[in-house]
C-alpha cells in the first residue's frame, strides 16, 4: 500500500487501513466525527506535529486491512455495523459498568480521577444505548427501505434523525476524549489490581470500537444516504 500523505482525508486513511485508528487516537486526532479534514488541517487544529504523526502512520508496520466499506451497499453496511459494533456495545457496556463501579469504589480513595471516570462512563452509556436502539428500530430500517428505490424520498424525520445522530456522535467523542485524558492514555498505574487493569483495557477497546463505528456512519453511510437523496423538496 502506498505511503500516507499529509493532504489525505482522515476518513480515507482509516478506510484504507483500520489499524491506523489506534495511532490517530493516541495522537488525539478525531477521525470519526471530523473525518472530512485533511491530516494537515487536523494536526493544525489539534496542535499535533503533522510530520511526527505521518511518520508514525507510515512506520507502524501494521498490515494493510482494506475494508472497502464504501463498496458495501447500504443494507450490507448496516448489517455489518449492527452485527459488529452494536453487538459489541450491547455486550460491553454491562460488563464494563461492573468493572468501572468496582474499581472506582476500591481504588477511588487513592485515585481521585476514578470518580470522574465512572461519571463519564455512565454518561456515555446513557447516551449510546438509546442511540443504538433508535438506529436499530427507526433510522436503519428507513435507510434500508430506500435501497434500490431512488424514487423513495428521504423524510424530514429521517433527515432530522441523521443530524441528531451525528450530534450524539460528537457528544460521545467528547466523553471518550476526556476519559483518555483522565486515564493518561489508559496507562496502568503501579498499584493497579487485575480489575483495574481490565477496566483500562476495556475502556481503550471501547474507545477504539466506537471511533471506528462512528467513522463508518459519519464518513461512509450517512453522507452517501444524503447524497443519494439529494436536497429536500
PDB file of C-alpha atoms in Angstrom:
ATOM      1  CA  UNK A   1       0.000   0.000   0.000  1.00  0.00           C
ATOM      2  CA  UNK A   2       1.270   3.492  -0.848  1.00  0.00           C
ATOM      3  CA  UNK A   3       2.516   5.708   1.972  1.00  0.00           C
ATOM      4  CA  UNK A   4       0.048   8.070   3.589  1.00  0.00           C
ATOM      5  CA  UNK A   5       0.422  11.776   2.808  1.00  0.00           C
ATOM      6  CA  UNK A   6      -0.415  14.928   4.735  1.00  0.00           C
ATOM      7  CA  UNK A   7      -3.052  16.046   2.226  1.00  0.00           C
ATOM      8  CA  UNK A   8      -5.119  12.872   2.587  1.00  0.00           C
ATOM      9  CA  UNK A   9      -8.566  12.976   4.184  1.00  0.00           C
ATOM     10  CA  UNK A  10      -8.619  11.340   7.627  1.00  0.00           C
ATOM     11  CA  UNK A  11     -11.653   9.245   6.774  1.00  0.00           C
ATOM     12  CA  UNK A  12      -9.891   7.896   3.687  1.00  0.00           C
ATOM     13  CA  UNK A  13      -6.826   6.953   5.736  1.00  0.00           C
ATOM     14  CA  UNK A  14      -8.943   4.960   8.184  1.00  0.00           C
ATOM     15  CA  UNK A  15     -10.932   3.279   5.422  1.00  0.00           C
ATOM     16  CA  UNK A  16      -7.692   2.273   3.696  1.00  0.00           C
ATOM     17  CA  UNK A  17      -6.215   0.808   6.891  1.00  0.00           C
ATOM     18  CA  UNK A  18      -8.382   0.472  10.032  1.00  0.00           C
ATOM     19  CA  UNK A  19      -5.292  -0.225  12.149  1.00  0.00           C
ATOM     20  CA  UNK A  20      -4.461   3.492  11.901  1.00  0.00           C
ATOM     21  CA  UNK A  21      -7.293   4.273  14.322  1.00  0.00           C
ATOM     22  CA  UNK A  22      -5.139   3.475  17.347  1.00  0.00           C
ATOM     23  CA  UNK A  23      -2.347   5.773  16.177  1.00  0.00           C
ATOM     24  CA  UNK A  24      -4.727   8.630  15.412  1.00  0.00           C
ATOM     25  CA  UNK A  25      -6.424   8.201  18.798  1.00  0.00           C
ATOM     26  CA  UNK A  26      -3.062   8.139  20.576  1.00  0.00           C
ATOM     27  CA  UNK A  27      -2.215  11.499  18.995  1.00  0.00           C
ATOM     28  CA  UNK A  28      -5.632  12.898  19.945  1.00  0.00           C
ATOM     29  CA  UNK A  29      -6.860  13.218  16.354  1.00  0.00           C
ATOM     30  CA  UNK A  30     -10.632  12.972  15.887  1.00  0.00           C
ATOM     31  CA  UNK A  31     -11.052  10.941  12.698  1.00  0.00           C
ATOM     32  CA  UNK A  32     -14.658   9.863  13.240  1.00  0.00           C
ATOM     33  CA  UNK A  33     -16.721  12.972  13.986  1.00  0.00           C
ATOM     34  CA  UNK A  34     -14.391  15.233  11.984  1.00  0.00           C
ATOM     35  CA  UNK A  35     -13.120  12.761   9.427  1.00  0.00           C
ATOM     36  CA  UNK A  36     -13.516  15.037   6.410  1.00  0.00           C
ATOM     37  CA  UNK A  37     -10.437  17.095   7.326  1.00  0.00           C
ATOM     38  CA  UNK A  38      -7.029  16.549   5.779  1.00  0.00           C
ATOM     39  CA  UNK A  39      -4.315  15.248   8.047  1.00  0.00           C
ATOM     40  CA  UNK A  40      -2.568  18.628   7.847  1.00  0.00           C
ATOM     41  CA  UNK A  41      -5.699  20.565   8.829  1.00  0.00           C
ATOM     42  CA  UNK A  42      -6.498  18.174  11.669  1.00  0.00           C
ATOM     43  CA  UNK A  43      -2.981  18.449  13.079  1.00  0.00           C
ATOM     44  CA  UNK A  44      -3.083  22.239  12.899  1.00  0.00           C
ATOM     45  CA  UNK A  45      -6.450  22.351  14.672  1.00  0.00           C
ATOM     46  CA  UNK A  46      -5.476  19.845  17.369  1.00  0.00           C
ATOM     47  CA  UNK A  47      -1.918  21.082  17.985  1.00  0.00           C
ATOM     48  CA  UNK A  48      -0.224  17.924  16.710  1.00  0.00           C
ATOM     49  CA  UNK A  49       3.079  17.736  14.830  1.00  0.00           C
ATOM     50  CA  UNK A  50       1.967  16.575  11.373  1.00  0.00           C
ATOM     51  CA  UNK A  51       5.381  15.203  10.433  1.00  0.00           C
ATOM     52  CA  UNK A  52       5.557  13.128  13.609  1.00  0.00           C
ATOM     53  CA  UNK A  53       2.065  11.719  13.100  1.00  0.00           C
ATOM     54  CA  UNK A  54       2.706  10.956   9.446  1.00  0.00           C
ATOM     55  CA  UNK A  55       5.916   9.142  10.363  1.00  0.00           C
ATOM     56  CA  UNK A  56       4.036   7.062  12.935  1.00  0.00           C
ATOM     57  CA  UNK A  57       1.329   6.153  10.428  1.00  0.00           C
ATOM     58  CA  UNK A  58       3.837   5.116   7.802  1.00  0.00           C
ATOM     59  CA  UNK A  59       6.143   3.180  10.120  1.00  0.00           C
ATOM     60  CA  UNK A  60       3.562   1.328  12.186  1.00  0.00           C
ATOM     61  CA  UNK A  61       4.383  -1.943  10.465  1.00  0.00           C
ATOM     62  CA  UNK A  62       0.723  -2.949  10.651  1.00  0.00           C
ATOM     63  CA  UNK A  63      -0.529  -4.916   7.659  1.00  0.00           C
ATOM     64  CA  UNK A  64      -2.980  -3.123   5.427  1.00  0.00           C
ATOM     65  CA  UNK A  65      -6.553  -4.189   6.112  1.00  0.00           C
ATOM     66  CA  UNK A  66      -8.513  -2.919   3.180  1.00  0.00           C
ATOM     67  CA  UNK A  67     -12.088  -2.816   4.399  1.00  0.00           C
ATOM     68  CA  UNK A  68     -13.851  -1.484   1.286  1.00  0.00           C
ATOM     69  CA  UNK A  69     -16.798  -0.296   3.365  1.00  0.00           C
ATOM     70  CA  UNK A  70     -17.668   2.130   0.589  1.00  0.00           C
ATOM     71  CA  UNK A  71     -18.250  -0.885  -1.657  1.00  0.00           C
ATOM     72  CA  UNK A  72     -20.937  -2.269   0.660  1.00  0.00           C
ATOM     73  CA  UNK A  73     -24.485  -1.325  -0.297  1.00  0.00           C
ATOM     74  CA  UNK A  74     -26.495   0.388   2.439  1.00  0.00           C
ATOM     75  CA  UNK A  75     -28.260  -2.739   3.818  1.00  0.00           C
ATOM     76  CA  UNK A  76     -24.972  -4.687   3.892  1.00  0.00           C
ATOM     77  CA  UNK A  77     -23.086  -1.898   5.645  1.00  0.00           C
ATOM     78  CA  UNK A  78     -25.922  -1.507   8.146  1.00  0.00           C
ATOM     79  CA  UNK A  79     -25.934  -5.255   8.836  1.00  0.00           C
ATOM     80  CA  UNK A  80     -22.178  -5.113   9.397  1.00  0.00           C
ATOM     81  CA  UNK A  81     -22.445  -2.136  11.767  1.00  0.00           C
ATOM     82  CA  UNK A  82     -25.195  -3.780  13.815  1.00  0.00           C
ATOM     83  CA  UNK A  83     -23.606  -7.234  13.990  1.00  0.00           C
ATOM     84  CA  UNK A  84     -20.125  -5.890  14.736  1.00  0.00           C
ATOM     85  CA  UNK A  85     -20.331  -2.588  16.597  1.00  0.00           C
ATOM     86  CA  UNK A  86     -23.820  -2.572  18.086  1.00  0.00           C
ATOM     87  CA  UNK A  87     -23.401  -6.121  19.320  1.00  0.00           C
ATOM     88  CA  UNK A  88     -20.046  -5.215  20.881  1.00  0.00           C
ATOM     89  CA  UNK A  89     -21.548  -2.260  22.754  1.00  0.00           C
ATOM     90  CA  UNK A  90     -24.617  -4.132  23.963  1.00  0.00           C
ATOM     91  CA  UNK A  91     -22.288  -6.753  25.454  1.00  0.00           C
ATOM     92  CA  UNK A  92     -19.524  -4.472  26.714  1.00  0.00           C
ATOM     93  CA  UNK A  93     -21.497  -1.726  28.439  1.00  0.00           C
ATOM     94  CA  UNK A  94     -22.922  -4.011  31.178  1.00  0.00           C
ATOM     95  CA  UNK A  95     -19.599  -5.811  31.637  1.00  0.00           C
ATOM     96  CA  UNK A  96     -17.604  -2.598  31.867  1.00  0.00           C
ATOM     97  CA  UNK A  97     -20.162  -0.957  34.157  1.00  0.00           C
ATOM     98  CA  UNK A  98     -19.450  -3.550  36.835  1.00  0.00           C
ATOM     99  CA  UNK A  99     -15.698  -3.083  36.458  1.00  0.00           C
ATOM    100  CA  UNK A 100     -15.826   0.712  36.445  1.00  0.00           C
ATOM    101  CA  UNK A 101     -18.027   0.809  39.546  1.00  0.00           C
ATOM    102  CA  UNK A 102     -15.866  -1.721  41.387  1.00  0.00           C
ATOM    103  CA  UNK A 103     -12.574  -0.012  40.546  1.00  0.00           C
ATOM    104  CA  UNK A 104     -13.897   3.432  41.469  1.00  0.00           C
ATOM    105  CA  UNK A 105     -15.121   2.086  44.798  1.00  0.00           C
ATOM    106  CA  UNK A 106     -11.928   0.203  45.688  1.00  0.00           C
ATOM    107  CA  UNK A 107      -9.266   2.487  44.210  1.00  0.00           C
ATOM    108  CA  UNK A 108     -11.078   5.820  44.326  1.00  0.00           C
ATOM    109  CA  UNK A 109      -9.521   6.901  47.642  1.00  0.00           C
ATOM    110  CA  UNK A 110      -6.041   6.724  46.072  1.00  0.00           C
ATOM    111  CA  UNK A 111      -7.040   7.725  42.541  1.00  0.00           C
ATOM    112  CA  UNK A 112      -9.489  10.593  42.749  1.00  0.00           C
ATOM    113  CA  UNK A 113      -9.897  10.742  38.973  1.00  0.00           C
ATOM    114  CA  UNK A 114     -11.772   7.425  39.058  1.00  0.00           C
ATOM    115  CA  UNK A 115     -14.901   9.141  40.369  1.00  0.00           C
ATOM    116  CA  UNK A 116     -14.992  11.247  37.220  1.00  0.00           C
ATOM    117  CA  UNK A 117     -14.123   8.209  35.078  1.00  0.00           C
ATOM    118  CA  UNK A 118     -17.186   6.475  36.492  1.00  0.00           C
ATOM    119  CA  UNK A 119     -19.380   9.521  35.805  1.00  0.00           C
ATOM    120  CA  UNK A 120     -18.153   9.828  32.224  1.00  0.00           C
ATOM    121  CA  UNK A 121     -18.579   6.134  31.501  1.00  0.00           C
ATOM    122  CA  UNK A 122     -22.178   6.127  32.710  1.00  0.00           C
ATOM    123  CA  UNK A 123     -22.907   9.308  30.731  1.00  0.00           C
ATOM    124  CA  UNK A 124     -21.508   7.605  27.646  1.00  0.00           C
ATOM    125  CA  UNK A 125     -23.614   4.501  28.213  1.00  0.00           C
ATOM    126  CA  UNK A 126     -26.749   6.525  28.948  1.00  0.00           C
ATOM    127  CA  UNK A 127     -26.332   8.368  25.659  1.00  0.00           C
ATOM    128  CA  UNK A 128     -25.238   5.490  23.462  1.00  0.00           C
ATOM    129  CA  UNK A 129     -27.769   2.810  24.368  1.00  0.00           C
ATOM    130  CA  UNK A 130     -30.851   4.849  23.312  1.00  0.00           C
ATOM    131  CA  UNK A 131     -28.825   5.949  20.284  1.00  0.00           C
ATOM    132  CA  UNK A 132     -28.255   2.325  19.245  1.00  0.00           C
ATOM    133  CA  UNK A 133     -31.903   1.488  19.822  1.00  0.00           C
ATOM    134  CA  UNK A 134     -33.086   4.374  17.633  1.00  0.00           C
ATOM    135  CA  UNK A 135     -30.733   3.329  14.857  1.00  0.00           C
ATOM    136  CA  UNK A 136     -31.895  -0.269  15.002  1.00  0.00           C
ATOM    137  CA  UNK A 137     -35.633   0.412  15.228  1.00  0.00           C
ATOM    138  CA  UNK A 138     -36.103   3.539  13.110  1.00  0.00           C
ATOM    139  CA  UNK A 139     -33.126   5.005  11.269  1.00  0.00           C
ATOM    140  CA  UNK A 140     -31.517   1.900   9.803  1.00  0.00           C
ATOM    141  CA  UNK A 141     -34.812   0.299   8.684  1.00  0.00           C
ATOM    142  CA  UNK A 142     -35.773   3.542   6.925  1.00  0.00           C
ATOM    143  CA  UNK A 143     -32.417   3.714   5.153  1.00  0.00           C
ATOM    144  CA  UNK A 144     -32.671   0.066   4.117  1.00  0.00           C
ATOM    145  CA  UNK A 145     -36.151   0.620   2.673  1.00  0.00           C
ATOM    146  CA  UNK A 146     -34.667   3.134   0.254  1.00  0.00           C
ATOM    147  CA  UNK A 147     -32.132   0.639  -1.106  1.00  0.00           C
ATOM    148  CA  UNK A 148     -32.854   0.091  -4.782  1.00  0.00           C
ATOM    149  CA  UNK A 149     -35.646   2.649  -4.673  1.00  0.00           C
ATOM    150  CA  UNK A 150     -34.149   6.037  -5.520  1.00  0.00           C
ATOM    151  CA  UNK A 151     -37.680   7.371  -6.019  1.00  0.00           C
ATOM    152  CA  UNK A 152     -38.469   6.905  -2.327  1.00  0.00           C
ATOM    153  CA  UNK A 153     -37.999  10.315  -0.660  1.00  0.00           C
ATOM    154  CA  UNK A 154     -35.991  10.754   2.495  1.00  0.00           C
ATOM    155  CA  UNK A 155     -38.454  12.038   5.062  1.00  0.00           C
ATOM    156  CA  UNK A 156     -37.834  15.093   7.211  1.00  0.00           C
ATOM    157  CA  UNK A 157     -37.959  12.775  10.211  1.00  0.00           C
ATOM    158  CA  UNK A 158     -35.047  10.742   8.861  1.00  0.00           C
ATOM    159  CA  UNK A 159     -33.075  13.857   7.893  1.00  0.00           C
ATOM    160  CA  UNK A 160     -33.575  15.266  11.385  1.00  0.00           C
ATOM    161  CA  UNK A 161     -32.574  11.963  12.941  1.00  0.00           C
ATOM    162  CA  UNK A 162     -29.395  11.877  10.850  1.00  0.00           C
ATOM    163  CA  UNK A 163     -28.455  15.349  12.099  1.00  0.00           C
ATOM    164  CA  UNK A 164     -29.265  14.432  15.702  1.00  0.00           C
ATOM    165  CA  UNK A 165     -27.399  11.167  15.317  1.00  0.00           C
ATOM    166  CA  UNK A 166     -24.223  12.945  14.293  1.00  0.00           C
ATOM    167  CA  UNK A 167     -24.553  15.377  17.210  1.00  0.00           C
ATOM    168  CA  UNK A 168     -24.779  12.371  19.527  1.00  0.00           C
ATOM    169  CA  UNK A 169     -21.627  11.030  17.898  1.00  0.00           C
ATOM    170  CA  UNK A 170     -19.906  14.326  18.726  1.00  0.00           C
ATOM    171  CA  UNK A 171     -21.049  14.075  22.341  1.00  0.00           C
ATOM    172  CA  UNK A 172     -19.689  10.534  22.613  1.00  0.00           C
ATOM    173  CA  UNK A 173     -16.402  11.693  21.115  1.00  0.00           C
ATOM    174  CA  UNK A 174     -16.028  14.416  23.747  1.00  0.00           C
ATOM    175  CA  UNK A 175     -16.677  11.936  26.570  1.00  0.00           C
ATOM    176  CA  UNK A 176     -14.163   9.459  25.154  1.00  0.00           C
ATOM    177  CA  UNK A 177     -11.550  12.193  24.812  1.00  0.00           C
ATOM    178  CA  UNK A 178     -11.973  13.150  28.463  1.00  0.00           C
ATOM    179  CA  UNK A 179     -11.761   9.504  29.539  1.00  0.00           C
ATOM    180  CA  UNK A 180      -8.479   9.139  27.666  1.00  0.00           C
ATOM    181  CA  UNK A 181      -7.111  12.309  29.267  1.00  0.00           C
ATOM    182  CA  UNK A 182      -8.165  11.328  32.795  1.00  0.00           C
ATOM    183  CA  UNK A 183      -6.570   7.894  32.497  1.00  0.00           C
ATOM    184  CA  UNK A 184      -3.354   9.260  30.957  1.00  0.00           C
ATOM    185  CA  UNK A 185      -3.977   7.385  27.712  1.00  0.00           C
ATOM    186  CA  UNK A 186      -5.174   4.324  29.656  1.00  0.00           C
ATOM    187  CA  UNK A 187      -1.829   3.963  31.413  1.00  0.00           C
ATOM    188  CA  UNK A 188      -1.855   1.255  34.085  1.00  0.00           C
ATOM    189  CA  UNK A 189      -0.753   2.656  37.484  1.00  0.00           C
ATOM    190  CA  UNK A 190       1.769   0.805  39.620  1.00  0.00           C
ATOM    191  CA  UNK A 191      -0.817  -0.185  42.235  1.00  0.00           C
ATOM    192  CA  UNK A 192      -3.407  -1.446  39.754  1.00  0.00           C
ATOM    193  CA  UNK A 193      -5.048  -4.775  40.504  1.00  0.00           C
ATOM    194  CA  UNK A 194      -6.329  -7.183  37.846  1.00  0.00           C
ATOM    195  CA  UNK A 195      -9.732  -5.478  37.782  1.00  0.00           C
ATOM    196  CA  UNK A 196      -8.173  -2.023  37.374  1.00  0.00           C
ATOM    197  CA  UNK A 197      -6.035  -3.314  34.501  1.00  0.00           C
ATOM    198  CA  UNK A 198      -9.032  -5.000  32.872  1.00  0.00           C
ATOM    199  CA  UNK A 199     -11.080  -1.814  33.183  1.00  0.00           C
ATOM    200  CA  UNK A 200      -8.449   0.287  31.424  1.00  0.00           C
ATOM    201  CA  UNK A 201      -8.048  -2.300  28.659  1.00  0.00           C
ATOM    202  CA  UNK A 202     -11.815  -2.444  28.258  1.00  0.00           C
ATOM    203  CA  UNK A 203     -12.167   1.332  28.063  1.00  0.00           C
ATOM    204  CA  UNK A 204      -9.393   1.502  25.456  1.00  0.00           C
ATOM    205  CA  UNK A 205     -11.130  -1.169  23.371  1.00  0.00           C
ATOM    206  CA  UNK A 206     -14.443   0.641  23.801  1.00  0.00           C
ATOM    207  CA  UNK A 207     -12.923   3.869  22.508  1.00  0.00           C
ATOM    208  CA  UNK A 208     -11.350   2.125  19.527  1.00  0.00           C
ATOM    209  CA  UNK A 209     -14.586   0.387  18.572  1.00  0.00           C
ATOM    210  CA  UNK A 210     -16.771   3.481  18.926  1.00  0.00           C
ATOM    211  CA  UNK A 211     -14.345   5.556  16.864  1.00  0.00           C
ATOM    212  CA  UNK A 212     -14.389   3.022  14.030  1.00  0.00           C
ATOM    213  CA  UNK A 213     -18.160   2.590  14.360  1.00  0.00           C
ATOM    214  CA  UNK A 214     -18.770   6.334  14.103  1.00  0.00           C
ATOM    215  CA  UNK A 215     -16.334   6.620  11.201  1.00  0.00           C
ATOM    216  CA  UNK A 216     -18.338   4.097   9.179  1.00  0.00           C
ATOM    217  CA  UNK A 217     -21.549   6.016   9.795  1.00  0.00           C
ATOM    218  CA  UNK A 218     -20.333   9.627   9.636  1.00  0.00           C
ATOM    219  CA  UNK A 219     -17.891   9.248   6.756  1.00  0.00           C
ATOM    220  CA  UNK A 220     -19.371   6.433   4.660  1.00  0.00           C
ATOM    221  CA  UNK A 221     -23.035   5.574   5.267  1.00  0.00           C
ATOM    222  CA  UNK A 222     -24.702   8.870   6.165  1.00  0.00           C
ATOM    223  CA  UNK A 223     -23.030  11.080   3.527  1.00  0.00           C
ATOM    224  CA  UNK A 224     -23.977   8.527   0.880  1.00  0.00           C
ATOM    225  CA  UNK A 225     -27.593   8.402   2.045  1.00  0.00           C
ATOM    226  CA  UNK A 226     -27.862  12.197   1.938  1.00  0.00           C
ATOM    227  CA  UNK A 227     -26.106  12.435  -1.432  1.00  0.00           C
ATOM    228  CA  UNK A 228     -28.393   9.830  -2.980  1.00  0.00           C
ATOM    229  CA  UNK A 229     -31.491  11.536  -1.570  1.00  0.00           C
ATOM    230  CA  UNK A 230     -30.470  14.988  -2.766  1.00  0.00           C
ATOM    231  CA  UNK A 231     -31.796  18.241  -1.351  1.00  0.00           C
ATOM    232  CA  UNK A 232     -35.234  18.174   0.305  1.00  0.00           C
ATOM    233  CA  UNK A 233     -38.061  19.320  -1.928  1.00  0.00           C
TER     234      UNK A 233
END
